[in-house]
Every structure is written in structure tokens, then in C-alpha cells.
Coordinates of N, CA and C in Angstrom, one line a residue:
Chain A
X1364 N -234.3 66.3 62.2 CA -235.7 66.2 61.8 C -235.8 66.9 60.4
X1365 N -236.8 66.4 59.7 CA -236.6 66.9 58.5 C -237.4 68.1 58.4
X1366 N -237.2 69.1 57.4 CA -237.5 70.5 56.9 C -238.9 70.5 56.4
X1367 N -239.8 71.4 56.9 CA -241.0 71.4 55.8 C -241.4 73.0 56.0
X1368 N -242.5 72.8 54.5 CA -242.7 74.6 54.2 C -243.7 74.1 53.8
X1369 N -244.7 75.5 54.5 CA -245.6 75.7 54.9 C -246.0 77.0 54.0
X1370 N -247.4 77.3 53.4 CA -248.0 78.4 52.9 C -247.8 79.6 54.2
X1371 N -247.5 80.8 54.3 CA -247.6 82.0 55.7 C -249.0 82.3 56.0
X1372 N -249.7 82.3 55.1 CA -251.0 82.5 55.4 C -252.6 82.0 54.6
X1373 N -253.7 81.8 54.9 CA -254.5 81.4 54.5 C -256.1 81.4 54.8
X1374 N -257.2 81.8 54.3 CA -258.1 82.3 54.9 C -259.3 81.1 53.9
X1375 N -260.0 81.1 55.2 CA -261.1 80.0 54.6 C -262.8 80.7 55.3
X1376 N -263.7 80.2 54.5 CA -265.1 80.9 55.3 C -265.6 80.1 56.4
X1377 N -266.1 80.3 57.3 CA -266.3 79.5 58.3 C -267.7 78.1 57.4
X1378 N -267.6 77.2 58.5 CA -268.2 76.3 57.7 C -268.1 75.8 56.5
X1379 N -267.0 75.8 56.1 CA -266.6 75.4 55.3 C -264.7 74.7 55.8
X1380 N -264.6 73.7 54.5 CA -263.7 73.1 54.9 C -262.1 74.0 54.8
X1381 N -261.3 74.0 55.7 CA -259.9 74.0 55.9 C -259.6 73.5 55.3
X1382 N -258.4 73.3 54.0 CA -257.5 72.3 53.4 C -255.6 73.0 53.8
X1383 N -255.1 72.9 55.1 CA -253.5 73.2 54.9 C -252.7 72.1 54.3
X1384 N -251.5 73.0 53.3 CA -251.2 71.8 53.1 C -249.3 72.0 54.0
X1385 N -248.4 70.8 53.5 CA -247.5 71.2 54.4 C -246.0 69.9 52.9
X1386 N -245.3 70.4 53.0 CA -244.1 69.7 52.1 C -243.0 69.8 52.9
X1387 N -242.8 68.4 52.9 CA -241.9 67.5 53.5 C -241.0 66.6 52.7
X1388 N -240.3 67.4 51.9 CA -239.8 66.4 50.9 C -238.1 65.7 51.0
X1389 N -237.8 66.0 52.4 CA -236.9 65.1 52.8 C -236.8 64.3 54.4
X1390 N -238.1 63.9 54.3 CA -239.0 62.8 55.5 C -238.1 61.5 55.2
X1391 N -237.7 61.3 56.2 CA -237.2 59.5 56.2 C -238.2 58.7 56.9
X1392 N -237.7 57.4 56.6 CA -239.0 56.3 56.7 C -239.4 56.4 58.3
X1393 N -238.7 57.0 59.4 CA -239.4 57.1 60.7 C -239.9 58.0 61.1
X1394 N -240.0 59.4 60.1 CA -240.2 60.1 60.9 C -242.2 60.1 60.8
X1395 N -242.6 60.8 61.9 CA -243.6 61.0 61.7 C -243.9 62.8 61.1
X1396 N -245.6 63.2 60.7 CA -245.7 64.1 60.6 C -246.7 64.2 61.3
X1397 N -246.2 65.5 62.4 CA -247.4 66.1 63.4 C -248.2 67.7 62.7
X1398 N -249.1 67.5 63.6 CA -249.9 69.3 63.7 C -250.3 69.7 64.5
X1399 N -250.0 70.9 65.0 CA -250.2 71.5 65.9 C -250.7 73.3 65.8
X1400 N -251.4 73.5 66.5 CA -252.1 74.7 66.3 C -251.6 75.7 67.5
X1401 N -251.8 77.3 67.2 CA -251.6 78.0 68.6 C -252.1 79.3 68.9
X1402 N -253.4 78.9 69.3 CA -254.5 80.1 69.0 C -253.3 81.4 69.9
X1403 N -253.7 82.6 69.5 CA -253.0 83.9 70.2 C -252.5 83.4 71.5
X1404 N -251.6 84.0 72.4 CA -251.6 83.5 73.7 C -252.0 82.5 74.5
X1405 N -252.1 81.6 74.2 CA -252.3 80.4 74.6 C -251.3 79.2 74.1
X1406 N -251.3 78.0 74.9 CA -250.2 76.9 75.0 C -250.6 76.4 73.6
X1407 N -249.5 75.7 72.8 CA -249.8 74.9 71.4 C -251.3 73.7 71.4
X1408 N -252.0 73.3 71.0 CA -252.5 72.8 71.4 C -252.4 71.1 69.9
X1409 N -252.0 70.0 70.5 CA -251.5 68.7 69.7 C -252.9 69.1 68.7
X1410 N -252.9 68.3 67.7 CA -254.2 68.2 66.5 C -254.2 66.6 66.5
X1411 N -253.2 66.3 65.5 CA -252.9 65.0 65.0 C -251.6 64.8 64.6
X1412 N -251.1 63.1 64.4 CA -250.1 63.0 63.8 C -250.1 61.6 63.0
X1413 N -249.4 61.2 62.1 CA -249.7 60.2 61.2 C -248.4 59.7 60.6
X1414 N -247.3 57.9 60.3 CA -246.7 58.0 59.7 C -246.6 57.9 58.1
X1415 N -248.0 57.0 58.0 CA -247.9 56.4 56.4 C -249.5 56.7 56.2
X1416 N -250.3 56.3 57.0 CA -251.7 56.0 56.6 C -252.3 57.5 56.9
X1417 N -253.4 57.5 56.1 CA -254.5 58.2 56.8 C -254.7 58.8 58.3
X1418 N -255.2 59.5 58.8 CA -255.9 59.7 60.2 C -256.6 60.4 60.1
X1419 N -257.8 60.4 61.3 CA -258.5 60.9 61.3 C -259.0 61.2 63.0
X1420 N -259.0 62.0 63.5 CA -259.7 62.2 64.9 C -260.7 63.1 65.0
X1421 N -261.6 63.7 66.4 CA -262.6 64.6 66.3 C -262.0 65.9 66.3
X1422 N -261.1 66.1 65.5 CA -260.6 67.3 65.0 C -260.4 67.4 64.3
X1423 N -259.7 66.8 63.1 CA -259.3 67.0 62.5 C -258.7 65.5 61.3
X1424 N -258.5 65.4 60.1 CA -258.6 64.7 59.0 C -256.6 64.9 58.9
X1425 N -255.8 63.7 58.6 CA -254.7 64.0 58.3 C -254.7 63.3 56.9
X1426 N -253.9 63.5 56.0 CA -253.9 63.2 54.8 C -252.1 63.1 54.1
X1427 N -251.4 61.9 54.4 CA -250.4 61.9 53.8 C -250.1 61.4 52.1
X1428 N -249.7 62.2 51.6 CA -249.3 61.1 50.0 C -248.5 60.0 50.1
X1429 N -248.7 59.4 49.1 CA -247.8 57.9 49.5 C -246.5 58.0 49.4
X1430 N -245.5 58.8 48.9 CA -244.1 59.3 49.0 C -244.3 59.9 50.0
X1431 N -245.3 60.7 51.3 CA -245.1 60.7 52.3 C -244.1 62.5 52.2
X1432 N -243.7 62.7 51.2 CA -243.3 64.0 50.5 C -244.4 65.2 51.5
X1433 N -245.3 64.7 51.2 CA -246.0 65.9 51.4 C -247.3 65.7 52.2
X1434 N -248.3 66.7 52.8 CA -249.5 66.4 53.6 C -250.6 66.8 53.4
X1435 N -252.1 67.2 54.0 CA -252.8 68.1 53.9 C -253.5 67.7 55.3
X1436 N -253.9 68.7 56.0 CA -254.4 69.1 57.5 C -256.1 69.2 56.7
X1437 N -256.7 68.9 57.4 CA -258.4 69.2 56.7 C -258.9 69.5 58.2
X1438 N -259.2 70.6 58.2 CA -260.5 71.2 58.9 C -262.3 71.0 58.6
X1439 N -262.2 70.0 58.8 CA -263.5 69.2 57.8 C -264.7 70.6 57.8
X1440 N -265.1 71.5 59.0 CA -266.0 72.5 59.0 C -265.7 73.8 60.3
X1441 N -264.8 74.8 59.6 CA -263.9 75.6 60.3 C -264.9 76.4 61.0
X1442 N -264.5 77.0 62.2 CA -265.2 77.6 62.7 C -264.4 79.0 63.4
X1443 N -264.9 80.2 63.6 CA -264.0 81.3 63.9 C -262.7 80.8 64.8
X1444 N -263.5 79.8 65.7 CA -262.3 79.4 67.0 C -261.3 78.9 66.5
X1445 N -261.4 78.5 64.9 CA -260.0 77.9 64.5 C -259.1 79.0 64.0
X1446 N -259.1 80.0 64.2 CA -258.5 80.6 63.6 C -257.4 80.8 64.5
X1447 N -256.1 80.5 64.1 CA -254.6 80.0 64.8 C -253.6 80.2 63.9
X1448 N -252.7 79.8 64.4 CA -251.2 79.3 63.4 C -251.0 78.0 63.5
X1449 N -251.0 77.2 62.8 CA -250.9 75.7 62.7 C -249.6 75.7 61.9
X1450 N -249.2 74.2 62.9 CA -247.6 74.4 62.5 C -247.7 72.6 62.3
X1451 N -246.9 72.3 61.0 CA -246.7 70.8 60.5 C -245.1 70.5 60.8
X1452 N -244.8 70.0 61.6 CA -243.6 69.2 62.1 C -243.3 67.8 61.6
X1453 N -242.3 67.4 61.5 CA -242.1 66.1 61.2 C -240.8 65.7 62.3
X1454 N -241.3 64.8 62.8 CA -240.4 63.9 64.1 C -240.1 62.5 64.1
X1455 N -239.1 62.1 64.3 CA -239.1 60.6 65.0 C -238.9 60.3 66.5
X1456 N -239.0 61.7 67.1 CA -238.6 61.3 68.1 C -238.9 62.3 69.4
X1457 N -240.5 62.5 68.9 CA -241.0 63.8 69.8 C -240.8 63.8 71.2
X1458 N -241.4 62.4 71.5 CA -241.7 62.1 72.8 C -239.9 62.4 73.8
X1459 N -239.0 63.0 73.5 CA -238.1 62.9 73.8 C -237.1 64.1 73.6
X1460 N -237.6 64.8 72.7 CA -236.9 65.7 72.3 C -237.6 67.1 72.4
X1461 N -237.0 68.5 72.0 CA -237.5 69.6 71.9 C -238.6 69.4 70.4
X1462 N -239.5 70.2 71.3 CA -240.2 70.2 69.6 C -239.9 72.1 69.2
X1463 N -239.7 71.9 68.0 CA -239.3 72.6 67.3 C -240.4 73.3 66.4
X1464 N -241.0 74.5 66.5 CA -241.6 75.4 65.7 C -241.3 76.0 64.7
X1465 N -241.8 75.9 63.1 CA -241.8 76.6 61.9 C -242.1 78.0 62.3
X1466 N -242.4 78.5 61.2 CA -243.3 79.8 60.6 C -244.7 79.5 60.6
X1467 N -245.1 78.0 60.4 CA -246.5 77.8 60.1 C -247.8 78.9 59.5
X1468 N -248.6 78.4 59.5 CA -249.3 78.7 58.5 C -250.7 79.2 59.4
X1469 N -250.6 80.7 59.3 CA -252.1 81.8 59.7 C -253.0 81.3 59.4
X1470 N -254.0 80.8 59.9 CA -255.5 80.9 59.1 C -256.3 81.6 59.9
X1471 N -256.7 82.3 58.5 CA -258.0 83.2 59.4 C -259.4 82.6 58.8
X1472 N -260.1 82.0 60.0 CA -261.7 82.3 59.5 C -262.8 83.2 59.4
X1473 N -263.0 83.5 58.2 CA -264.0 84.4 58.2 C -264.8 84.5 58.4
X1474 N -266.1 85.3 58.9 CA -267.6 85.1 59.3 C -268.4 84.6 57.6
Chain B
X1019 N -260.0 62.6 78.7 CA -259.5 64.1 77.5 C -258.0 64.2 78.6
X1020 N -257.1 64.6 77.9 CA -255.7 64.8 78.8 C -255.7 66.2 79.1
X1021 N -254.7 66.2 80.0 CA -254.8 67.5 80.3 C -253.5 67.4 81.4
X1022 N -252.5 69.6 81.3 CA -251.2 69.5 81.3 C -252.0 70.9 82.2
X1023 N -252.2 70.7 83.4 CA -252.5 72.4 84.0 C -251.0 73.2 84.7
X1024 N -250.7 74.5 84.7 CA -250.0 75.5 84.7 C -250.7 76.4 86.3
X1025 N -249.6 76.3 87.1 CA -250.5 77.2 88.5 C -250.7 78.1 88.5
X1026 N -249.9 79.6 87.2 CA -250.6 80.5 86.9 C -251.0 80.8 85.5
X1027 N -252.1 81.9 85.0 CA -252.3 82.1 83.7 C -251.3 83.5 83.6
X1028 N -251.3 84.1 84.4 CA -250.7 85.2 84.6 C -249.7 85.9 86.2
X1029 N -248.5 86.8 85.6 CA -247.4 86.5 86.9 C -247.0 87.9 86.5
X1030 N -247.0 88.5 88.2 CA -246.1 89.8 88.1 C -245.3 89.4 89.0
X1031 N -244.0 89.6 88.9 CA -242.4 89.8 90.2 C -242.0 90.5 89.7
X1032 N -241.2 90.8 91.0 CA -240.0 92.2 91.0 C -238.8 91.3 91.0
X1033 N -238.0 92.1 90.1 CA -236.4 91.8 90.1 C -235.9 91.3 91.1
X1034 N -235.1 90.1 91.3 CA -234.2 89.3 93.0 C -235.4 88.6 93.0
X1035 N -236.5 88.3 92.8 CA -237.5 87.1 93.8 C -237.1 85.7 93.0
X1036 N -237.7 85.0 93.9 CA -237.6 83.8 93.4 C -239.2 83.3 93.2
X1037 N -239.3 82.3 91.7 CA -240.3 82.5 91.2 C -240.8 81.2 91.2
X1038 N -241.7 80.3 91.5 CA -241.8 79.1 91.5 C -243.0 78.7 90.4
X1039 N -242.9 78.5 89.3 CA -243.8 77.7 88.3 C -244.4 76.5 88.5
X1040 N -245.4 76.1 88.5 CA -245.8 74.5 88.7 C -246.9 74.0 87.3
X1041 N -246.5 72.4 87.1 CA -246.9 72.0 86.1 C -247.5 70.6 86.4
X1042 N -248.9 70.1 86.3 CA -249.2 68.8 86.4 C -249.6 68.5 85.7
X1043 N -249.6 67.5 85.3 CA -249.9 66.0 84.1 C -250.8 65.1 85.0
X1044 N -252.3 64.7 84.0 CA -252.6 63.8 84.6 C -252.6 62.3 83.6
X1045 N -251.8 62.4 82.8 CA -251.4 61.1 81.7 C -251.2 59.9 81.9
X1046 N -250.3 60.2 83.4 CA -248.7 59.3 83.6 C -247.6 59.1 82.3
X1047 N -247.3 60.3 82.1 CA -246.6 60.7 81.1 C -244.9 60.4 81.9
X1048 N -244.2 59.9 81.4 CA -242.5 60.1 81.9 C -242.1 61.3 81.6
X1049 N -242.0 62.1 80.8 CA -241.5 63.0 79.9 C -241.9 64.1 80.4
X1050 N -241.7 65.0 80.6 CA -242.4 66.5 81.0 C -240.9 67.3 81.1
X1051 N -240.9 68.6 79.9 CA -240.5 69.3 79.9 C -241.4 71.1 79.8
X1052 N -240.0 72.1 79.9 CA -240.3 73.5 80.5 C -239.9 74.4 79.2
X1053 N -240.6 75.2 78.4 CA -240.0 75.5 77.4 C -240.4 77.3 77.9
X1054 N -239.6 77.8 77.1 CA -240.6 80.1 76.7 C -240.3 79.7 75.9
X1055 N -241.3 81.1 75.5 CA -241.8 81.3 74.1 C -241.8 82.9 73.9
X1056 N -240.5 83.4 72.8 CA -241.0 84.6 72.9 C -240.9 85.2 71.1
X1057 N -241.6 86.4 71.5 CA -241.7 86.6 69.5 C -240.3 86.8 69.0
X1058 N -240.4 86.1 67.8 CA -239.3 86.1 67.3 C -238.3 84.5 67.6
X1059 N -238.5 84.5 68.6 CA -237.3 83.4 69.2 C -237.7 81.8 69.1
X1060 N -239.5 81.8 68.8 CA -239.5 80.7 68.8 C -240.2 79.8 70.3
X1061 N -240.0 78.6 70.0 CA -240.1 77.7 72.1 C -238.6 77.5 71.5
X1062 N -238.5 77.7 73.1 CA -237.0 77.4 73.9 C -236.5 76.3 74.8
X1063 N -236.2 75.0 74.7 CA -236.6 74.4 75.8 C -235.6 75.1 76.9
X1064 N -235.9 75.0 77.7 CA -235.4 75.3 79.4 C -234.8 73.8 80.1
X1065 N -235.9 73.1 80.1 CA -235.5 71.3 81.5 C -236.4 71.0 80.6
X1066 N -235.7 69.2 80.7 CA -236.6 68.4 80.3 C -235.9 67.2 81.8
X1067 N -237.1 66.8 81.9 CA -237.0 65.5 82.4 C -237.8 64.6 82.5
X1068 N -237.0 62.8 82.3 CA -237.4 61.9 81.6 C -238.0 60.6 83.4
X1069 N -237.6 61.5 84.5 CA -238.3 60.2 85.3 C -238.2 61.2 86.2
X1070 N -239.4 60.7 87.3 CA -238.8 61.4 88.8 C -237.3 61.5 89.5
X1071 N -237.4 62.8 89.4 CA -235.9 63.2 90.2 C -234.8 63.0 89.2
X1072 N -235.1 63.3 87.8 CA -234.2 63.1 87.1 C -234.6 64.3 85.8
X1073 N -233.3 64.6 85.3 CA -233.7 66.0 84.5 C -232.1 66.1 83.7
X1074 N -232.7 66.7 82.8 CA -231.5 67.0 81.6 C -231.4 68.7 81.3
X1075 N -230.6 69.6 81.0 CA -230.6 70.8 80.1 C -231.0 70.8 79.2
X1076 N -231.5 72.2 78.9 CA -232.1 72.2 77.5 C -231.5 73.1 76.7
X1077 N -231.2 73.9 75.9 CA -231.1 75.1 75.3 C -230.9 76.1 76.1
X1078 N -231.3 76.8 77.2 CA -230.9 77.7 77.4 C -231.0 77.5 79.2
X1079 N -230.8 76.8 80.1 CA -231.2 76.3 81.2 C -230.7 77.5 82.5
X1080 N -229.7 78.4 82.1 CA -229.4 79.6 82.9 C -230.0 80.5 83.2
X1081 N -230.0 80.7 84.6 CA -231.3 81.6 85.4 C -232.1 80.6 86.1
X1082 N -232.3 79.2 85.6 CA -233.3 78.1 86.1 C -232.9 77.2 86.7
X1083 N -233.8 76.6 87.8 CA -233.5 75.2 87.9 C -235.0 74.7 88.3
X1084 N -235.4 73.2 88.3 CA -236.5 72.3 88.0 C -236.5 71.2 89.0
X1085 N -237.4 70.9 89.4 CA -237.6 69.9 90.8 C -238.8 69.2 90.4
X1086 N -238.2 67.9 90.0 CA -239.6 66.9 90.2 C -239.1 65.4 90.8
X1087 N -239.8 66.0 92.1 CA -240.0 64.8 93.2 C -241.3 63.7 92.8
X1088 N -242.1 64.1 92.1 CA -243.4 62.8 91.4 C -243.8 63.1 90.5
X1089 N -244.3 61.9 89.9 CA -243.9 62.0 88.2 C -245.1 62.9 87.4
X1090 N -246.0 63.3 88.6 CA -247.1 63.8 87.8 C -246.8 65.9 87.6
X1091 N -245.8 65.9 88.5 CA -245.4 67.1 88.9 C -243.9 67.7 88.3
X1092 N -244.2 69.1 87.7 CA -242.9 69.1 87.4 C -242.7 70.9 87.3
X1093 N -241.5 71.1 88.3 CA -241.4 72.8 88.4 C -240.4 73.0 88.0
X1094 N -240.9 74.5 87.9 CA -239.9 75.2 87.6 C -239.1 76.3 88.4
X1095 N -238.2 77.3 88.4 CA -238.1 77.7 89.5 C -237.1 78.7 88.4
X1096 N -237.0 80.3 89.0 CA -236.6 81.1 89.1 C -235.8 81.7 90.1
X1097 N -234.7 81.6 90.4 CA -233.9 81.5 91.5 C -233.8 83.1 91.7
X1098 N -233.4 84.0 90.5 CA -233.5 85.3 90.9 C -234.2 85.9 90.2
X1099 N -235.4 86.5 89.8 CA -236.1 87.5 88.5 C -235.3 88.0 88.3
X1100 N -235.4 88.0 86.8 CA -235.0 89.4 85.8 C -235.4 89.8 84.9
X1101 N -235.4 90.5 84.7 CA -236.3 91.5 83.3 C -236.2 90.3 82.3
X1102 N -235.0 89.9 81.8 CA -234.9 89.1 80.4 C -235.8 88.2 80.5
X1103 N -236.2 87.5 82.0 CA -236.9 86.4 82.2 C -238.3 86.6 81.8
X1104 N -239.0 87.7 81.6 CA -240.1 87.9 81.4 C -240.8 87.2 80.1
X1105 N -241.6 86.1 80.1 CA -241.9 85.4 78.8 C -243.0 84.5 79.2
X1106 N -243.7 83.8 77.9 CA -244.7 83.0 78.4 C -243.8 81.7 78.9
X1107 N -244.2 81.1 79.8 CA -243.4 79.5 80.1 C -244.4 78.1 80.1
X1108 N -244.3 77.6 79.4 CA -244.7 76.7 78.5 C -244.5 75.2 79.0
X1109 N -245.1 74.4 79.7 CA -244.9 73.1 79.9 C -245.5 71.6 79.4
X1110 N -245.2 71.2 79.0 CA -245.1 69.8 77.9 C -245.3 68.7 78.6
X1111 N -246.0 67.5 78.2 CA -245.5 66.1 78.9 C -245.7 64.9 77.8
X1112 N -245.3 63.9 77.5 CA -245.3 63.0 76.9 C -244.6 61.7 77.4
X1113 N -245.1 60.7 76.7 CA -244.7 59.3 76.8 C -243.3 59.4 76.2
X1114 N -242.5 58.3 76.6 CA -241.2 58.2 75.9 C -241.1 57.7 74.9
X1115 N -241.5 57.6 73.8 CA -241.7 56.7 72.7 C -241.7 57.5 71.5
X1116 N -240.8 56.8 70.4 CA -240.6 57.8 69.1 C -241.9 58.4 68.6
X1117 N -242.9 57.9 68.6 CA -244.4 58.4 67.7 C -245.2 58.8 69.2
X1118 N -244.9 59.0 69.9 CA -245.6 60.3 71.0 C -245.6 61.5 70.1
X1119 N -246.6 62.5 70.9 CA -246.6 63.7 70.8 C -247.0 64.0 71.9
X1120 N -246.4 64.9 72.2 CA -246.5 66.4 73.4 C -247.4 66.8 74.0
X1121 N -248.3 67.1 74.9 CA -249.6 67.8 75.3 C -248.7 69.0 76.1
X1122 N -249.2 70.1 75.6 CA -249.1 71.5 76.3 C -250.0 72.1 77.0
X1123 N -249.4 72.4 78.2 CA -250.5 73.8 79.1 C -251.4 75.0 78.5
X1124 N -251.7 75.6 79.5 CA -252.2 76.6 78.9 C -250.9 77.8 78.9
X1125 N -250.1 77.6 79.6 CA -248.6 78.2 79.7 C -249.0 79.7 80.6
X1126 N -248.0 80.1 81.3 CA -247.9 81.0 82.3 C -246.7 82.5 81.7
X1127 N -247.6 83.7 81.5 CA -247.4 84.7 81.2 C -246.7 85.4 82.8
X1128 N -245.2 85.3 82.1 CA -244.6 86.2 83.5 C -243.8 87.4 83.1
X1129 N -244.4 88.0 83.8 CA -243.7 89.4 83.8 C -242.8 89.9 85.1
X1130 N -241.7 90.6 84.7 CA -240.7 90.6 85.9 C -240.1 91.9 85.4
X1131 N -240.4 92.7 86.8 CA -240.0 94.7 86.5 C -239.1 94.8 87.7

């Protein structure tokens, strides 16, 4: 799976938008890019994942460039509860394999 | 909405017991694997397995073994506690398919003195 690097930390005001970003600059054409969050003590919880296009679900906004190089996570209107470690993975082959955790990226929301 | 429940949120044993984990999926997911998680180290997988009554090693599978008699069910098992075993344990399930992703528990915090 390929490598990606992640900002260590980042702090946004609540209500306002989240932008993580995540670089993936040796992605092959199958893999996908996931996200995944893990508030304190509690299980990872999926977000989204996307190969080429856009996505978007009631969480969360995914945003790939078209070299697919690189990503951005949008928290369209963050709220204290987001505040986690969110981890950008890239896989071809999750459903089957260990998933593997970065360093990912702190965010804290502030009041 | 999916969902991966864990039989406990919280676990005390003593050293020698045997510890029984349980993990259900209501998906119909094939896939359900057993991972810890501790600081520093990362998730670990422990078992994975890909159908009823079938199971693979993971990374570190010593101290463990895993029993899934139906596909919605999948344990874990602690044959003897020990201190080292003390960690959160983490259970997963997914479809088999390259562009799946994972649904995780709320995972089971065990402690063993």
C-alpha cells in the first residue's frame, strides 16, 4: 500500500469548516483513499473513501486531485465532537487485509 | 446504519483465566477480523477470518485463538491471561472486495493483573 503524510496536528473553530489535507504521491491506479477517525478510546470509526471522483456523504466531503497524488477530508461544519485523530489510508485491498494506521492528523475543535 | 457491537466496553481478569471476547456484525459481512491497539504499537491484527469456520493468522496470533461457528459472530478467546495481554481489542468486519472498508466496534478495554 502506498505511503501518505499527513499534517501531526491541526485546530479549526467549531462551525466552521475542517479542511485535512493528506499526500499520496505514490498511489497506483487501484488503490483507493480512505478516512478514518478515532475519537480518544473508542473503536476507529470509517468516514469515507473514494478512487478518482469526488465523494461526498452525511459526514463528510472527500476531495481527490486528478493525479490522485494527493486529497483533502472537509468537515463541511466541525463540531467539538469532531475532535479525533483522523487517519488517510490508501488501499486496494481493505476488505481483506490488515488496515494499517499512520500518525494521522489531531484535530482539535475549538469552542 | 451498520453496526459491529463488542460484549464488553470494559474487562478486569486475573492472570491463568480464560477470557472470551465476542463480536457481532449485522452487515452480512464475510470478513471479520480481531485486532489491539496499544500506544505506541499501533492496531495489531490478531485473526482474521474470511467465512464461517474458517480463519487465517495475523501478526501476532500467540496467546489467542478465534471461533466462528456463524458468519455474523466472531470470538475471540484468551486461553490463559497475562499481563502483556492487557489492551484495547478491536473488532472489524467487511465485505470481501478490493474497495470495501472496514466497520469497527466500539472495542473492549481489558485489563489482566
Amino acid at each position: 500500500d502506498a505511503k501518505t503524510t499527513q499534517p501531526t496536528s491541526m485546530d479549526c473553530a467549531e462551525g466552521r469548516a475542517a479542511n485535512l489535507p493528506c499526500n499520496h504521491s505514490t498511489i497506483s491506479g487501484n488503490e483507493y483513499v480512505y478516512w478514518y477517525r478515532q475519537i480518544h478510546s473508542q473503536g476507529p470509526q470509517y468516514i469515507i473513501h473514494g478512487l478518482k471522483n469526488n465523494e461526498t456523504n452525511e459526514m463528510a466531503s472527500l476531495i481527490i486531485t486528478e493525479d490522485r497524488k494527493s486529497s483533502t477530508l472537509i468537515l463541511p461544519h466541525a463540531t467539538l465532537r469532531d475532535t479525533a485523530v483522523y487517519y488517510c489510508i490508501v488501499s486496494s485491498d481493505m476488505g481483506r487485509r490488515a488496515l494499517t494506521f499512520g500518525s494521522g492528523t489531531r484535530l482539535q475543535v475549538q469552542p | 446504519d451498520v453496526k459491529v457491537t463488542q460484549s464488553s466496553r470494559y474487562l478486569v481478569k486475573r492472570t491463568g483465566e480464560k477470557v472470551f471476547l465476542e463480536c457481532v456484525q449485522d452487515m452480512d459481512h464475510e470478513n471479520m477480523f480481531w485486532y489491539r491497539q496499544d500506544p505506541g504499537l499501533g492496531l495489531r491484527l490478531i485473526y482474521f477470518s474470511y467465512d464461517v469456520k474458517m480463519k487465517e493468522k495475523g501478526d501476532i496470533p500467540e496467546g489467542y485463538s478465534v471461533s466462528r461457528e456463524k458468519k455474523e459472530r466472531f470470538s475471540l478467546i484468551l486461553e490463559s491471561a497475562s499481563t502483556n495481554q492487557t489492551s484495547m481489542y478491536l473488532c472489524a468486519s467487511s465485505f470481501p472486495t478490493g474497495g470495501s472498508e472496514q466497520y469497527f466496534g466500539p472495542g473492549t478495554r481489558l485489563t489482566v493483573t
